[in-house]
mmCIF file of N, CA and C in Angstrom:
data_model
loop_
_atom_site.group_PDB
_atom_site.id
_atom_site.type_symbol
_atom_site.label_atom_id
_atom_site.label_comp_id
_atom_site.label_asym_id
_atom_site.label_seq_id
_atom_site.Cartn_x
_atom_site.Cartn_y
_atom_site.Cartn_z
ATOM 1 N N MET A 1 10.847 -26.910 -131.022
ATOM 2 C CA MET A 1 10.721 -28.106 -130.190
ATOM 3 C C MET A 1 12.075 -28.432 -129.605
ATOM 4 N N ALA A 2 12.087 -28.774 -128.349
ATOM 5 C CA ALA A 2 13.302 -29.250 -127.693
ATOM 6 C C ALA A 2 13.263 -30.765 -127.692
ATOM 7 N N GLY A 3 14.261 -31.404 -128.250
ATOM 8 C CA GLY A 3 14.236 -32.845 -128.381
ATOM 9 C C GLY A 3 13.307 -33.230 -129.510
ATOM 10 N N SER A 4 13.031 -34.524 -129.642
ATOM 11 C CA SER A 4 12.138 -34.981 -130.706
ATOM 12 C C SER A 4 11.405 -36.226 -130.252
ATOM 13 N N ALA A 5 10.315 -36.531 -130.946
ATOM 14 C CA ALA A 5 9.550 -37.741 -130.637
ATOM 15 C C ALA A 5 8.850 -38.222 -131.897
ATOM 16 N N VAL A 6 8.759 -39.535 -132.026
ATOM 17 C CA VAL A 6 8.004 -40.173 -133.093
ATOM 18 C C VAL A 6 6.824 -40.865 -132.427
ATOM 19 N N VAL A 7 5.625 -40.668 -132.985
ATOM 20 C CA VAL A 7 4.413 -41.231 -132.396
ATOM 21 C C VAL A 7 3.905 -42.361 -133.283
ATOM 22 N N THR A 8 3.590 -43.509 -132.647
ATOM 23 C CA THR A 8 2.985 -44.626 -133.368
ATOM 24 C C THR A 8 1.735 -45.078 -132.631
ATOM 25 N N HIS A 9 0.806 -45.673 -133.387
ATOM 26 C CA HIS A 9 -0.450 -46.177 -132.831
ATOM 27 C C HIS A 9 -0.613 -47.640 -133.201
ATOM 28 N N VAL A 10 -1.093 -48.443 -132.259
ATOM 29 C CA VAL A 10 -1.465 -49.829 -132.513
ATOM 30 C C VAL A 10 -2.776 -50.062 -131.777
ATOM 31 N N SER A 11 -3.740 -50.706 -132.447
ATOM 32 C CA SER A 11 -5.022 -51.032 -131.818
ATOM 33 C C SER A 11 -5.236 -52.528 -131.851
ATOM 34 N N GLU A 12 -5.726 -53.057 -130.726
ATOM 35 C CA GLU A 12 -6.050 -54.477 -130.662
ATOM 36 C C GLU A 12 -7.091 -54.699 -129.593
ATOM 37 N N GLY A 13 -8.183 -55.362 -129.949
ATOM 38 C CA GLY A 13 -9.218 -55.698 -128.981
ATOM 39 C C GLY A 13 -9.838 -54.496 -128.294
ATOM 40 N N GLY A 14 -9.925 -53.364 -128.987
ATOM 41 C CA GLY A 14 -10.538 -52.182 -128.402
ATOM 42 C C GLY A 14 -9.587 -51.315 -127.595
ATOM 43 N N ILE A 15 -8.371 -51.764 -127.353
ATOM 44 C CA ILE A 15 -7.372 -50.984 -126.621
ATOM 45 C C ILE A 15 -6.402 -50.383 -127.632
ATOM 46 N N ARG A 16 -6.147 -49.088 -127.492
ATOM 47 C CA ARG A 16 -5.157 -48.424 -128.343
ATOM 48 C C ARG A 16 -3.882 -48.202 -127.553
ATOM 49 N N LYS A 17 -2.790 -48.403 -128.211
ATOM 50 C CA LYS A 17 -1.467 -48.194 -127.621
ATOM 51 C C LYS A 17 -0.812 -47.060 -128.408
ATOM 52 N N VAL A 18 -0.600 -45.927 -127.727
ATOM 53 C CA VAL A 18 0.016 -44.757 -128.344
ATOM 54 C C VAL A 18 1.426 -44.644 -127.768
ATOM 55 N N THR A 19 2.427 -44.765 -128.645
ATOM 56 C CA THR A 19 3.821 -44.776 -128.200
ATOM 57 C C THR A 19 4.544 -43.524 -128.685
ATOM 58 N N PHE A 20 5.163 -42.822 -127.749
ATOM 59 C CA PHE A 20 6.036 -41.688 -128.046
ATOM 60 C C PHE A 20 7.474 -42.171 -127.841
ATOM 61 N N SER A 21 8.217 -42.341 -128.923
ATOM 62 C CA SER A 21 9.635 -42.706 -128.838
ATOM 63 C C SER A 21 10.424 -41.407 -128.926
ATOM 64 N N TRP A 22 11.110 -41.061 -127.858
ATOM 65 C CA TRP A 22 11.711 -39.734 -127.763
ATOM 66 C C TRP A 22 13.233 -39.757 -127.654
ATOM 67 N N THR A 23 13.814 -38.630 -128.060
ATOM 68 C CA THR A 23 15.235 -38.330 -127.881
ATOM 69 C C THR A 23 15.299 -36.951 -127.253
ATOM 70 N N SER A 24 15.982 -36.826 -126.139
ATOM 71 C CA SER A 24 16.043 -35.525 -125.460
ATOM 72 C C SER A 24 16.985 -34.566 -126.187
ATOM 73 N N ASP A 25 16.729 -33.296 -125.991
ATOM 74 C CA ASP A 25 17.492 -32.230 -126.623
ATOM 75 C C ASP A 25 18.966 -32.304 -126.232
ATOM 76 N N ALA A 26 19.840 -31.982 -127.175
ATOM 77 C CA ALA A 26 21.287 -32.060 -126.949
ATOM 78 C C ALA A 26 21.798 -31.034 -125.952
ATOM 79 N N SER A 27 21.056 -29.948 -125.729
ATOM 80 C CA SER A 27 21.552 -28.934 -124.799
ATOM 81 C C SER A 27 20.717 -28.808 -123.531
ATOM 82 N N THR A 28 19.411 -29.091 -123.609
ATOM 83 C CA THR A 28 18.563 -28.915 -122.427
ATOM 84 C C THR A 28 18.215 -30.225 -121.725
ATOM 85 N N GLY A 29 18.308 -31.354 -122.442
ATOM 86 C CA GLY A 29 17.921 -32.638 -121.859
ATOM 87 C C GLY A 29 16.422 -32.830 -121.756
ATOM 88 N N ASN A 30 15.651 -31.990 -122.448
ATOM 89 C CA ASN A 30 14.189 -32.038 -122.368
ATOM 90 C C ASN A 30 13.572 -32.477 -123.691
ATOM 91 N N VAL A 31 12.300 -32.844 -123.634
ATOM 92 C CA VAL A 31 11.503 -33.116 -124.826
ATOM 93 C C VAL A 31 10.200 -32.347 -124.664
ATOM 94 N N THR A 32 9.932 -31.432 -125.591
ATOM 95 C CA THR A 32 8.694 -30.660 -125.586
ATOM 96 C C THR A 32 8.246 -30.453 -127.023
ATOM 97 N N GLY A 33 7.040 -29.947 -127.200
ATOM 98 C CA GLY A 33 6.586 -29.523 -128.503
ATOM 99 C C GLY A 33 5.941 -30.587 -129.364
ATOM 100 N N VAL A 34 5.686 -31.752 -128.818
ATOM 101 C CA VAL A 34 5.002 -32.800 -129.566
ATOM 102 C C VAL A 34 3.644 -33.034 -128.914
ATOM 103 N N SER A 35 2.628 -33.338 -129.709
ATOM 104 C CA SER A 35 1.328 -33.669 -129.125
ATOM 105 C C SER A 35 0.611 -34.653 -130.033
ATOM 106 N N GLU A 36 -0.359 -35.317 -129.466
ATOM 107 C CA GLU A 36 -1.150 -36.297 -130.205
ATOM 108 C C GLU A 36 -2.570 -36.254 -129.656
ATOM 109 N N VAL A 37 -3.543 -36.308 -130.549
ATOM 110 C CA VAL A 37 -4.938 -36.299 -130.126
ATOM 111 C C VAL A 37 -5.310 -37.698 -129.645
ATOM 112 N N ILE A 38 -5.851 -37.748 -128.438
ATOM 113 C CA ILE A 38 -6.255 -39.014 -127.821
ATOM 114 C C ILE A 38 -7.674 -38.854 -127.288
ATOM 115 N N HIS A 39 -8.524 -39.834 -127.603
ATOM 116 C CA HIS A 39 -9.898 -39.843 -127.103
ATOM 117 C C HIS A 39 -10.127 -41.165 -126.392
ATOM 118 N N GLY A 40 -10.571 -41.116 -125.140
ATOM 119 C CA GLY A 40 -10.866 -42.324 -124.389
ATOM 120 C C GLY A 40 -10.399 -42.202 -122.956
ATOM 121 N N LYS A 41 -10.180 -43.351 -122.343
ATOM 122 C CA LYS A 41 -9.720 -43.385 -120.952
ATOM 123 C C LYS A 41 -8.337 -43.998 -120.891
ATOM 124 N N ILE A 42 -7.406 -43.253 -120.284
ATOM 125 C CA ILE A 42 -6.054 -43.778 -120.089
ATOM 126 C C ILE A 42 -6.129 -44.817 -118.980
ATOM 127 N N ILE A 43 -5.735 -46.054 -119.316
ATOM 128 C CA ILE A 43 -5.811 -47.144 -118.338
ATOM 129 C C ILE A 43 -4.437 -47.604 -117.847
ATOM 130 N N ARG A 44 -3.387 -47.171 -118.549
ATOM 131 C CA ARG A 44 -2.026 -47.568 -118.145
ATOM 132 C C ARG A 44 -1.035 -46.692 -118.903
ATOM 133 N N VAL A 45 0.053 -46.308 -118.234
ATOM 134 C CA VAL A 45 1.148 -45.589 -118.879
ATOM 135 C C VAL A 45 2.442 -46.282 -118.474
ATOM 136 N N VAL A 46 3.264 -46.585 -119.485
ATOM 137 C CA VAL A 46 4.554 -47.236 -119.243
ATOM 138 C C VAL A 46 5.661 -46.314 -119.730
ATOM 139 N N THR A 47 6.688 -46.138 -118.908
ATOM 140 C CA THR A 47 7.888 -45.426 -119.336
ATOM 141 C C THR A 47 9.008 -46.442 -119.439
ATOM 142 N N ASN A 48 9.769 -46.327 -120.515
ATOM 143 C CA ASN A 48 10.843 -47.275 -120.773
ATOM 144 C C ASN A 48 12.092 -46.504 -121.189
ATOM 145 N N PRO A 49 13.147 -46.547 -120.367
ATOM 146 C CA PRO A 49 14.383 -45.880 -120.768
ATOM 147 C C PRO A 49 14.986 -46.601 -121.973
ATOM 148 N N GLY A 50 15.615 -45.870 -122.837
ATOM 149 C CA GLY A 50 16.176 -46.452 -124.047
ATOM 150 C C GLY A 50 17.596 -46.952 -123.855
ATOM 151 N N ALA A 51 18.212 -47.309 -124.979
ATOM 152 C CA ALA A 51 19.571 -47.845 -124.972
ATOM 153 C C ALA A 51 20.576 -46.824 -124.440
ATOM 154 N N THR A 52 20.335 -45.552 -124.720
ATOM 155 C CA THR A 52 21.123 -44.474 -124.118
ATOM 156 C C THR A 52 20.247 -43.921 -123.012
ATOM 157 N N ALA A 53 20.376 -44.514 -121.835
ATOM 158 C CA ALA A 53 19.423 -44.298 -120.740
ATOM 159 C C ALA A 53 19.402 -42.854 -120.240
ATOM 160 N N PRO A 54 18.200 -42.373 -119.907
ATOM 161 C CA PRO A 54 18.073 -41.041 -119.317
ATOM 162 C C PRO A 54 18.679 -40.995 -117.912
ATOM 163 N N THR A 55 18.897 -39.792 -117.460
ATOM 164 C CA THR A 55 19.397 -39.556 -116.109
ATOM 165 C C THR A 55 18.393 -40.076 -115.083
ATOM 166 N N ALA A 56 18.897 -40.608 -113.973
ATOM 167 C CA ALA A 56 18.019 -41.107 -112.908
ATOM 168 C C ALA A 56 17.062 -40.013 -112.454
ATOM 169 N N ASN A 57 15.830 -40.426 -112.190
ATOM 170 C CA ASN A 57 14.783 -39.534 -111.693
ATOM 171 C C ASN A 57 14.351 -38.476 -112.704
ATOM 172 N N TYR A 58 14.429 -38.825 -114.009
ATOM 173 C CA TYR A 58 13.878 -37.913 -115.004
ATOM 174 C C TYR A 58 12.359 -37.857 -114.824
ATOM 175 N N ASP A 59 11.746 -36.823 -115.340
ATOM 176 C CA ASP A 59 10.322 -36.588 -115.100
ATOM 177 C C ASP A 59 9.524 -36.553 -116.403
ATOM 178 N N VAL A 60 8.291 -37.032 -116.331
ATOM 179 C CA VAL A 60 7.371 -37.011 -117.462
ATOM 180 C C VAL A 60 6.040 -36.444 -116.988
ATOM 181 N N VAL A 61 5.451 -35.566 -117.780
ATOM 182 C CA VAL A 61 4.077 -35.133 -117.567
ATOM 183 C C VAL A 61 3.335 -35.314 -118.879
ATOM 184 N N LEU A 62 2.031 -35.524 -118.783
ATOM 185 C CA LEU A 62 1.158 -35.627 -119.956
ATOM 186 C C LEU A 62 0.163 -34.489 -119.871
ATOM 187 N N ASN A 63 0.484 -33.389 -120.535
ATOM 188 C CA ASN A 63 -0.353 -32.195 -120.447
ATOM 189 C C ASN A 63 -1.501 -32.224 -121.440
ATOM 190 N N ASP A 64 -2.685 -31.779 -120.976
ATOM 191 C CA ASP A 64 -3.818 -31.621 -121.874
ATOM 192 C C ASP A 64 -3.776 -30.219 -122.478
ATOM 193 N N ALA A 65 -4.805 -29.863 -123.239
ATOM 194 C CA ALA A 65 -4.837 -28.564 -123.913
ATOM 195 C C ALA A 65 -4.828 -27.391 -122.942
ATOM 196 N N ASP A 66 -5.227 -27.630 -121.689
ATOM 197 C CA ASP A 66 -5.207 -26.577 -120.674
ATOM 198 C C ASP A 66 -3.888 -26.513 -119.913
ATOM 199 N N GLY A 67 -2.930 -27.372 -120.279
ATOM 200 C CA GLY A 67 -1.644 -27.389 -119.590
ATOM 201 C C GLY A 67 -1.667 -28.142 -118.280
ATOM 202 N N VAL A 68 -2.687 -28.975 -118.074
ATOM 203 C CA VAL A 68 -2.823 -29.754 -116.840
ATOM 204 C C VAL A 68 -2.251 -31.147 -117.058
ATOM 205 N N ASP A 69 -1.411 -31.594 -116.136
ATOM 206 C CA ASP A 69 -0.857 -32.947 -116.190
ATOM 207 C C ASP A 69 -1.973 -33.934 -115.848
ATOM 208 N N VAL A 70 -2.475 -34.656 -116.855
ATOM 209 C CA VAL A 70 -3.608 -35.552 -116.634
ATOM 210 C C VAL A 70 -3.248 -36.723 -115.721
ATOM 211 N N MET A 71 -1.967 -36.989 -115.526
ATOM 212 C CA MET A 71 -1.540 -38.068 -114.639
ATOM 213 C C MET A 71 -1.211 -37.566 -113.231
ATOM 214 N N GLY A 72 -1.421 -36.288 -112.974
ATOM 215 C CA GLY A 72 -1.272 -35.754 -111.622
ATOM 216 C C GLY A 72 0.080 -36.019 -110.986
ATOM 217 N N ALA A 73 1.164 -35.840 -111.721
ATOM 218 C CA ALA A 73 2.545 -36.005 -111.240
ATOM 219 C C ALA A 73 2.930 -37.450 -110.946
ATOM 220 N N ALA A 74 2.103 -38.407 -111.358
ATOM 221 C CA ALA A 74 2.403 -39.824 -111.094
ATOM 222 C C ALA A 74 3.584 -40.349 -111.907
ATOM 223 N N LEU A 75 4.019 -39.583 -112.919
ATOM 224 C CA LEU A 75 5.133 -40.026 -113.757
ATOM 225 C C LEU A 75 6.431 -39.291 -113.432
ATOM 226 N N ALA A 76 6.526 -38.739 -112.246
ATOM 227 C CA ALA A 76 7.748 -38.076 -111.807
ATOM 228 C C ALA A 76 8.766 -39.112 -111.329
ATOM 229 N N ASP A 77 10.027 -38.728 -111.396
ATOM 230 C CA ASP A 77 11.125 -39.540 -110.857
ATOM 231 C C ASP A 77 11.178 -40.941 -111.459
ATOM 232 N N ARG A 78 11.274 -41.019 -112.778
ATOM 233 C CA ARG A 78 11.365 -42.292 -113.503
ATOM 234 C C ARG A 78 12.750 -42.908 -113.331
ATOM 235 N N HIS A 79 12.813 -44.216 -113.386
ATOM 236 C CA HIS A 79 14.052 -44.972 -113.196
ATOM 237 C C HIS A 79 14.926 -44.898 -114.442
ATOM 238 N N THR A 80 16.228 -44.875 -114.253
ATOM 239 C CA THR A 80 17.168 -44.740 -115.362
ATOM 240 C C THR A 80 17.338 -46.006 -116.198
ATOM 241 N N SER A 81 17.043 -47.181 -115.642
ATOM 242 C CA SER A 81 17.297 -48.411 -116.407
ATOM 243 C C SER A 81 16.154 -49.422 -116.370
ATOM 244 N N THR A 82 15.094 -49.141 -115.654
ATOM 245 C CA THR A 82 13.989 -50.081 -115.514
ATOM 246 C C THR A 82 12.699 -49.474 -116.057
ATOM 247 N N SER A 83 11.948 -50.254 -116.819
ATOM 248 C CA SER A 83 10.619 -49.812 -117.257
ATOM 249 C C SER A 83 9.706 -49.739 -116.039
ATOM 250 N N GLU A 84 8.842 -48.729 -116.029
ATOM 251 C CA GLU A 84 7.904 -48.556 -114.921
ATOM 252 C C GLU A 84 6.521 -48.270 -115.488
ATOM 253 N N GLN A 85 5.488 -48.604 -114.710
ATOM 254 C CA GLN A 85 4.121 -48.346 -115.142
ATOM 255 C C GLN A 85 3.339 -47.638 -114.053
ATOM 256 N N VAL A 86 2.332 -46.912 -114.506
ATOM 257 C CA VAL A 86 1.354 -46.300 -113.615
ATOM 258 C C VAL A 86 -0.016 -46.698 -114.152
ATOM 259 N N ILE A 87 -0.859 -47.205 -113.260
ATOM 260 C CA ILE A 87 -2.220 -47.576 -113.619
ATOM 261 C C ILE A 87 -3.152 -46.663 -112.835
ATOM 262 N N PRO A 88 -3.726 -45.653 -113.528
ATOM 263 C CA PRO A 88 -4.595 -44.717 -112.803
ATOM 264 C C PRO A 88 -5.889 -45.390 -112.359
ATOM 265 N N ASP A 89 -6.293 -45.096 -111.142
ATOM 266 C CA ASP A 89 -7.522 -45.657 -110.601
ATOM 267 C C ASP A 89 -8.318 -44.522 -109.967
ATOM 268 N N PRO A 90 -9.369 -44.056 -110.593
ATOM 269 C CA PRO A 90 -10.000 -44.577 -111.804
ATOM 270 C C PRO A 90 -9.218 -44.156 -113.045
ATOM 271 N N PRO A 91 -9.532 -44.792 -114.209
ATOM 272 C CA PRO A 91 -8.902 -44.376 -115.461
ATOM 273 C C PRO A 91 -9.137 -42.892 -115.725
ATOM 274 N N VAL A 92 -8.211 -42.277 -116.463
ATOM 275 C CA VAL A 92 -8.262 -40.842 -116.730
ATOM 276 C C VAL A 92 -8.886 -40.597 -118.106
ATOM 277 N N GLY A 93 -10.025 -39.920 -118.133
ATOM 278 C CA GLY A 93 -10.679 -39.587 -119.388
ATOM 279 C C GLY A 93 -9.983 -38.428 -120.074
ATOM 280 N N VAL A 94 -9.703 -38.598 -121.367
ATOM 281 C CA VAL A 94 -9.087 -37.537 -122.158
ATOM 282 C C VAL A 94 -9.851 -37.393 -123.473
ATOM 283 N N HIS A 95 -9.863 -36.166 -123.978
ATOM 284 C CA HIS A 95 -10.552 -35.893 -125.236
ATOM 285 C C HIS A 95 -9.860 -34.703 -125.889
ATOM 286 N N GLY A 96 -8.795 -34.982 -126.634
ATOM 287 C CA GLY A 96 -8.060 -33.910 -127.294
ATOM 288 C C GLY A 96 -6.566 -34.164 -127.271
ATOM 289 N N ALA A 97 -5.832 -33.105 -127.546
ATOM 290 C CA ALA A 97 -4.377 -33.218 -127.649
ATOM 291 C C ALA A 97 -3.738 -33.471 -126.287
ATOM 292 N N ILE A 98 -2.839 -34.451 -126.266
ATOM 293 C CA ILE A 98 -2.007 -34.727 -125.094
ATOM 294 C C ILE A 98 -0.569 -34.462 -125.497
ATOM 295 N N SER A 99 0.118 -33.667 -124.691
ATOM 296 C CA SER A 99 1.499 -33.282 -124.979
ATOM 297 C C SER A 99 2.423 -33.791 -123.891
ATOM 298 N N PRO A 100 3.195 -34.850 -124.172
ATOM 299 C CA PRO A 100 4.158 -35.307 -123.181
ATOM 300 C C PRO A 100 5.322 -34.316 -123.088
ATOM 301 N N VAL A 101 5.782 -34.106 -121.882
ATOM 302 C CA VAL A 101 6.955 -33.282 -121.637
ATOM 303 C C VAL A 101 7.903 -34.100 -120.772
ATOM 304 N N VAL A 102 9.124 -34.258 -121.254
ATOM 305 C CA VAL A 102 10.160 -34.981 -120.512
ATOM 306 C C VAL A 102 11.185 -33.951 -120.062
ATOM 307 N N THR A 103 11.526 -33.968 -118.779
ATOM 308 C CA THR A 103 12.538 -33.046 -118.258
ATOM 309 C C THR A 103 13.574 -33.815 -117.451
ATOM 310 N N ASN A 104 14.736 -33.209 -117.315
ATOM 311 C CA ASN A 104 15.837 -33.757 -116.505
ATOM 312 C C ASN A 104 16.342 -35.099 -117.028
ATOM 313 N N ALA A 105 16.206 -35.358 -118.335
ATOM 314 C CA ALA A 105 16.597 -36.656 -118.887
ATOM 315 C C ALA A 105 18.085 -36.742 -119.212
ATOM 316 N N GLY A 106 18.751 -35.604 -119.312
ATOM 317 C CA GLY A 106 20.138 -35.599 -119.772
ATOM 318 C C GLY A 106 20.161 -35.372 -121.273
ATOM 319 N N ASN A 107 21.295 -34.979 -121.782
ATOM 320 C CA ASN A 107 21.416 -34.595 -123.181
ATOM 321 C C ASN A 107 21.504 -35.800 -124.109
ATOM 322 N N GLU A 108 20.660 -35.779 -125.155
ATOM 323 C CA GLU A 108 20.609 -36.808 -126.195
ATOM 324 C C GLU A 108 20.370 -38.213 -125.634
ATOM 325 N N LYS A 109 19.449 -38.314 -124.709
ATOM 326 C CA LYS A 109 19.058 -39.601 -124.128
ATOM 327 C C LYS A 109 17.806 -40.113 -124.837
ATOM 328 N N LEU A 110 17.521 -41.403 -124.665
ATOM 329 C CA LEU A 110 16.403 -42.039 -125.366
ATOM 330 C C LEU A 110 15.408 -42.641 -124.392
ATOM 331 N N GLY A 111 14.154 -42.775 -124.840
ATOM 332 C CA GLY A 111 13.151 -43.454 -124.042
ATOM 333 C C GLY A 111 11.822 -43.532 -124.773
ATOM 334 N N THR A 112 10.875 -44.213 -124.169
ATOM 335 C CA THR A 112 9.525 -44.265 -124.718
ATOM 336 C C THR A 112 8.514 -44.026 -123.608
ATOM 337 N N ILE A 113 7.386 -43.465 -124.023
ATOM 338 C CA ILE A 113 6.210 -43.313 -123.177
ATOM 339 C C ILE A 113 5.090 -44.047 -123.920
ATOM 340 N N VAL A 114 4.499 -45.035 -123.297
ATOM 341 C CA VAL A 114 3.434 -45.791 -123.936
ATOM 342 C C VAL A 114 2.147 -45.562 -123.153
ATOM 343 N N ILE A 115 1.139 -45.038 -123.847
ATOM 344 C CA ILE A 115 -0.150 -44.737 -123.240
ATOM 345 C C ILE A 115 -1.165 -45.743 -123.761
ATOM 346 N N TYR A 116 -1.796 -46.491 -122.854
ATOM 347 C CA TYR A 116 -2.838 -47.446 -123.210
ATOM 348 C C TYR A 116 -4.186 -46.776 -122.995
ATOM 349 N N VAL A 117 -5.024 -46.778 -124.049
ATOM 350 C CA VAL A 117 -6.288 -46.046 -124.027
ATOM 351 C C VAL A 117 -7.430 -47.015 -124.342
ATOM 352 N N ASP A 118 -8.460 -46.991 -123.490
ATOM 353 C CA ASP A 118 -9.646 -47.819 -123.708
ATOM 354 C C ASP A 118 -10.740 -46.966 -124.300
#
């Protein structure tokens, strides 16, 4: 795995919040090799740069088991210091492992990806 991520889950009122708190690799600036099984419809995704902010315009994809970015490149070019959200319309149905991949973040940078699932 390049980089690392810790996954947490919180459920409230039928909505699940799956959070990937990541640290990019010290040599490549990427995060790969983590996945989490998610069942439902993705209704919102928030990216939040951490205290050691990623490089401007870092990229995030949420790959399914077939290697397809379920967000269709909507999480490209993330801001270095501001949280951003994408609300897919219609919501994106998922059933299985989702693997976030962070690229171009810079070495040993921090951030979170929060996936809201209905």
